[in-house]
Amino acid sequence: MKKNSSIIIGIIIMLFSSFFQMSCATMFLRCAGCTISEAYSDPTALKLVKAAVGGDSKKVAELVKEGANPNHLEPDKVPMLLWTICGQNVEGFEALLKAGADPNLGGTGHGRGQGNQGGDGVSIVYERWSAMTFAAGDPDSRFLKLAIQYGGDLNSEKRGKKAVAGTGLPLIRAAFEGLFDNIKLLVESGADINIHTETDSAPEMAIGVRGRFDIAIWFLEHGYTYNLLGLAKTAEGRAVTRNQPYKEKFIDMLTEKGIQFPVTDVYKELHKYRELPPGAMQDIVYGRKGCRDFPLKPGRYNDRTCWGGEMPSGSRKQQNDI
């Protein structure tokens, strides 16, 4: 009898501990610059979002049936779906979608919070971001799969005026975070592989931010054709270590498509200022060597740039940097 009582007490303690941990996690959750208690001023909406981030699908369904709105939104706040991504709760995310939450809805809230954006345990939300946009930058691809399944716009752009790294295009978000699985999922689901902003495209983001030439290769292999010259310029100037073989393959692929390297003005004019033996430029373009690995020509001094500076007459400046 005493043994059975101990087992029962142990089970109760475990259940209480589990509930307490979940409650604390929900209580102190932050998303887009707010705590969960600040998510909404409307008490019914607050109950619903707390149930969702806690993964209580049954409670979500009950509250919506009683009149709670899964698309409730207030000034300077974000949609409920984004809260479940910050809380990394797929069950709550799906429950809201089943209840009618719109994965394309964007709010005016913004800021930092919890989550796992890019795999680093934190998140940042920009104005007008939808759940579709936010999910594209999360390494747990289940969020993105569900958002797409429930009508997420593959090519939508929900963003604020000042969003730069915060571009709302899902494919560019996934590339910015270097999330290969999300990139493949979006393209295979019908996203425009050539989609771009005035300044960025997905493979440019993958290379420029993450040095992911393997991702850029995949884009070329799957029909990417937009502004190859601009892509080549980004690639030429991006130094890498671990992904060096991928960079060389990528440069070769662009060459086969008609791009003539070097493409940047710095490297095009480099022969005027540095002593470059045969094959040196290819090593520089590939990234095997840097421009400053080669000596400056007479009359130039080391100013820590590729070209060096023009040496003033009678100057005793150090000419070379090797």
XYZ file of C-alpha atoms in Angstrom:
322
model
C 0.000 0.000 0.000
C 2.826 2.357 0.960
C 4.601 1.508 -2.336
C 1.478 2.321 -4.383
C 1.068 5.623 -2.534
C 4.668 6.555 -3.332
C 4.111 5.786 -7.015
C 0.937 7.899 -7.098
C 2.672 10.800 -5.345
C 5.581 10.521 -7.799
C 3.235 10.660 -10.789
C 1.442 13.701 -9.343
C 4.758 15.477 -8.797
C 5.865 14.703 -12.361
C 2.600 15.970 -13.820
C 2.709 19.105 -11.676
C 6.328 19.730 -12.617
C 5.561 19.307 -16.318
C 2.571 21.645 -16.080
C 4.566 24.215 -14.099
C 7.397 24.202 -16.629
C 4.969 24.623 -19.519
C 3.121 27.418 -17.679
C 6.361 29.252 -16.934
C 7.525 28.893 -20.518
C 4.217 30.352 -21.683
C 4.150 33.046 -19.012
C 7.573 34.463 -19.883
C 7.427 34.009 -23.651
C 8.448 37.057 -25.699
C 7.674 37.756 -29.344
C 8.067 40.892 -31.474
C 9.167 42.976 -28.498
C 6.294 41.970 -26.168
C 5.680 39.455 -23.410
C 2.778 37.066 -23.834
C 0.766 39.032 -21.255
C 1.141 42.100 -23.497
C 0.142 40.272 -26.682
C -3.371 41.769 -26.790
C -5.560 43.990 -24.640
C -8.644 41.936 -25.511
C -9.011 39.250 -22.793
C -10.619 36.676 -25.080
C -7.832 37.021 -27.635
C -5.266 36.745 -24.849
C -6.816 33.488 -23.658
C -6.716 32.116 -27.185
C -3.084 32.996 -27.878
C -2.005 31.548 -24.514
C -3.824 28.313 -25.280
C -2.147 28.185 -28.686
C 1.414 28.791 -27.473
C 0.774 26.179 -24.799
C -0.175 23.658 -27.463
C -3.687 23.131 -26.095
C -5.456 22.325 -29.365
C -8.691 21.362 -27.626
C -8.849 24.670 -25.763
C -8.118 26.588 -28.976
C -11.033 24.872 -30.728
C -13.359 25.517 -27.765
C -12.478 29.204 -27.523
C -12.960 29.751 -31.261
C -16.296 27.939 -31.108
C -17.290 30.334 -28.320
C -16.430 33.333 -30.500
C -12.692 33.969 -30.145
C -11.103 35.222 -33.364
C -7.872 33.463 -34.459
C -7.182 36.473 -36.716
C -7.568 39.029 -33.947
C -5.141 41.905 -34.388
C -4.443 45.177 -32.604
C -2.226 48.188 -33.428
C 1.489 47.504 -32.887
C 0.822 43.786 -32.395
C 1.427 40.631 -34.428
C -0.922 37.811 -35.472
C -1.393 34.865 -33.111
C 0.307 32.477 -35.501
C 3.592 34.330 -35.015
C 3.353 33.802 -31.265
C 3.234 30.041 -31.714
C 6.384 30.188 -33.862
C 8.136 32.244 -31.167
C 7.013 29.588 -28.703
C 8.096 26.804 -31.073
C 4.737 25.111 -30.687
C 3.716 23.350 -33.890
C 0.559 21.907 -32.318
C -0.719 25.353 -31.389
C 0.226 26.696 -34.813
C -1.767 23.960 -36.535
C -4.708 24.377 -34.159
C -4.991 28.056 -35.065
C -4.779 27.272 -38.778
C -7.512 24.646 -38.434
C -9.599 27.248 -36.630
C -9.273 29.667 -39.549
C -6.112 31.676 -38.849
C -4.745 33.362 -41.981
C -1.047 32.555 -42.633
C -0.825 35.667 -44.850
C -2.019 38.122 -42.203
C 0.574 40.709 -41.151
C 0.567 43.101 -38.202
C 2.345 46.304 -37.239
C 4.165 44.831 -34.258
C 7.902 44.325 -34.508
C 10.967 43.566 -32.405
C 12.947 40.765 -30.820
C 11.747 37.710 -28.996
C 12.232 34.028 -28.400
C 12.111 31.385 -31.099
C 14.665 29.643 -33.233
C 15.005 31.873 -36.274
C 18.015 30.691 -38.228
C 18.720 28.132 -35.501
C 20.127 30.533 -32.895
C 17.368 30.441 -30.282
C 16.083 33.985 -30.793
C 13.910 35.782 -33.318
C 13.215 39.196 -34.754
C 9.965 40.239 -36.414
C 9.614 43.163 -38.812
C 6.461 45.156 -39.480
C 3.848 43.492 -41.684
C 5.431 40.075 -41.402
C 3.008 37.225 -41.889
C 3.275 33.734 -40.445
C 4.289 32.589 -43.918
C 7.264 34.940 -43.888
C 8.230 34.123 -40.297
C 7.930 30.372 -40.860
C 10.210 30.543 -43.907
C 13.049 31.656 -41.626
C 12.528 28.982 -38.975
C 14.584 25.762 -39.155
C 11.600 23.654 -38.107
C 10.100 23.203 -41.568
C 6.823 21.891 -40.111
C 5.706 25.496 -39.590
C 6.320 26.319 -43.240
C 4.676 23.115 -44.490
C 1.546 23.883 -42.503
C 1.484 27.531 -43.589
C 1.656 26.431 -47.230
C -0.950 23.716 -46.660
C -3.388 26.282 -45.275
C -3.018 28.778 -48.107
C 0.240 30.602 -47.430
C 1.241 32.877 -50.319
C 4.526 31.536 -51.676
C 5.507 34.859 -53.222
C 3.997 37.322 -50.772
C 5.866 40.274 -49.345
C 4.558 41.576 -46.055
C 7.058 44.071 -44.725
C 7.585 47.562 -43.369
C 9.196 50.472 -45.174
C 12.536 50.106 -43.392
C 12.862 46.340 -43.675
C 16.173 45.531 -45.324
C 17.350 42.221 -43.926
C 13.690 41.944 -42.965
C 12.424 41.417 -46.473
C 9.127 39.614 -46.389
C 9.567 37.366 -49.408
C 9.523 33.802 -48.023
C 12.159 32.456 -50.414
C 14.579 35.277 -49.643
C 13.921 34.849 -45.903
C 14.808 31.167 -46.123
C 17.961 31.987 -48.093
C 18.936 34.747 -45.646
C 18.883 32.167 -42.848
C 20.586 29.504 -44.984
C 17.689 27.064 -44.584
C 18.119 24.684 -47.497
C 15.117 22.478 -46.651
C 12.804 25.491 -46.539
C 14.194 26.777 -49.835
C 13.540 23.440 -51.529
C 10.072 23.211 -49.995
C 9.109 26.668 -51.261
C 10.386 26.129 -54.805
C 8.905 22.637 -55.042
C 5.581 24.079 -53.851
C 5.598 26.656 -56.648
C 7.507 29.706 -55.386
C 9.080 31.829 -58.126
C 12.751 30.819 -58.122
C 13.698 34.161 -59.720
C 11.783 36.328 -57.258
C 13.761 39.375 -56.108
C 13.661 42.824 -54.578
C 15.417 45.914 -55.932
C 18.626 44.816 -54.222
C 18.418 41.112 -53.395
C 17.632 37.666 -54.716
C 17.606 34.349 -52.874
C 20.973 32.997 -54.103
C 22.605 36.395 -53.494
C 21.358 36.265 -49.910
C 22.585 32.701 -49.475
C 26.063 33.670 -50.686
C 26.359 37.153 -49.222
C 25.043 36.401 -45.737
C 25.931 32.744 -45.189
C 28.587 31.936 -47.787
C 26.311 29.095 -48.926
C 27.564 28.469 -52.444
C 26.025 24.994 -52.277
C 22.600 26.649 -52.126
C 23.485 29.004 -54.989
C 24.549 26.002 -57.100
C 21.156 24.403 -56.455
C 19.432 27.558 -57.686
C 21.362 27.495 -60.964
C 20.642 23.793 -61.379
C 16.915 24.421 -60.919
C 16.446 27.233 -63.416
C 17.551 30.448 -61.745
C 18.331 33.049 -64.433
C 17.776 36.501 -62.894
C 20.713 38.970 -63.077
C 23.556 36.472 -63.294
C 26.073 39.306 -63.545
C 24.942 40.725 -60.215
C 25.102 37.254 -58.723
C 28.626 36.852 -60.100
C 29.724 40.107 -58.431
C 28.397 38.907 -55.085
C 30.144 35.571 -55.534
C 33.469 37.055 -56.623
C 33.813 39.203 -53.537
C 32.680 36.582 -50.990
C 35.521 34.914 -49.106
C 34.869 31.391 -47.871
C 36.751 28.568 -46.181
C 34.631 25.484 -45.625
C 32.611 26.056 -48.809
C 35.614 26.811 -51.028
C 35.024 23.844 -53.414
C 31.415 24.980 -53.868
C 32.536 28.504 -54.704
C 34.874 27.221 -57.405
C 32.134 25.043 -58.880
C 29.722 27.970 -58.800
C 32.200 30.273 -60.577
C 32.706 27.575 -63.229
C 28.938 27.233 -63.721
C 28.549 30.978 -64.235
C 31.467 30.951 -66.676
C 29.686 28.250 -68.682
C 26.644 30.541 -68.779
C 28.691 33.316 -70.389
C 29.928 35.343 -67.423
C 33.506 36.528 -67.922
C 35.478 36.897 -64.709
C 36.671 39.095 -63.132
C 33.436 41.070 -62.946
C 34.116 43.647 -60.230
C 35.992 46.860 -61.029
C 38.496 46.205 -58.244
C 39.649 42.959 -59.811
C 39.347 44.162 -63.413
C 41.863 46.930 -62.713
C 44.047 44.961 -60.321
C 46.730 44.212 -62.929
C 47.541 47.924 -63.049
C 48.522 48.003 -59.401
C 49.732 44.513 -58.457
C 52.300 42.129 -59.925
C 50.085 39.279 -61.111
C 51.735 36.172 -62.564
C 49.788 33.915 -64.985
C 46.877 32.225 -63.246
C 46.853 34.676 -60.342
C 43.530 36.265 -61.266
C 41.777 32.914 -61.389
C 43.088 32.130 -57.896
C 41.772 35.496 -56.685
C 38.351 35.042 -58.297
C 38.048 31.527 -56.886
C 39.033 32.877 -53.485
C 42.104 30.690 -53.130
C 44.195 33.821 -52.651
C 43.544 37.441 -51.790
C 44.559 40.475 -53.822
C 47.049 41.486 -51.152
C 48.910 38.205 -51.539
C 50.603 39.791 -54.560
C 53.178 42.618 -54.445
C 52.315 46.175 -55.343
C 53.879 47.694 -58.425
C 56.542 50.398 -58.066
C 55.082 53.732 -57.025
C 52.331 52.186 -54.871
C 52.251 51.812 -51.091
C 50.274 49.563 -48.782
C 47.098 51.264 -47.581
C 45.354 47.940 -46.862
C 43.364 48.014 -50.105
C 43.700 45.866 -53.213
C 45.040 48.697 -55.331
C 47.244 50.305 -52.702
C 47.824 54.039 -52.665
C 49.805 56.196 -55.019
C 53.119 56.937 -53.366
C 53.842 60.685 -53.090
C 57.105 61.861 -54.588
C 59.979 61.433 -52.112
C 57.823 59.406 -49.712
C 59.368 56.745 -47.503
C 56.145 54.796 -47.036
C 56.329 51.011 -46.963
C 55.616 49.966 -50.557
C 54.594 46.342 -50.244
C 52.623 44.381 -47.731
C 54.096 40.909 -48.270
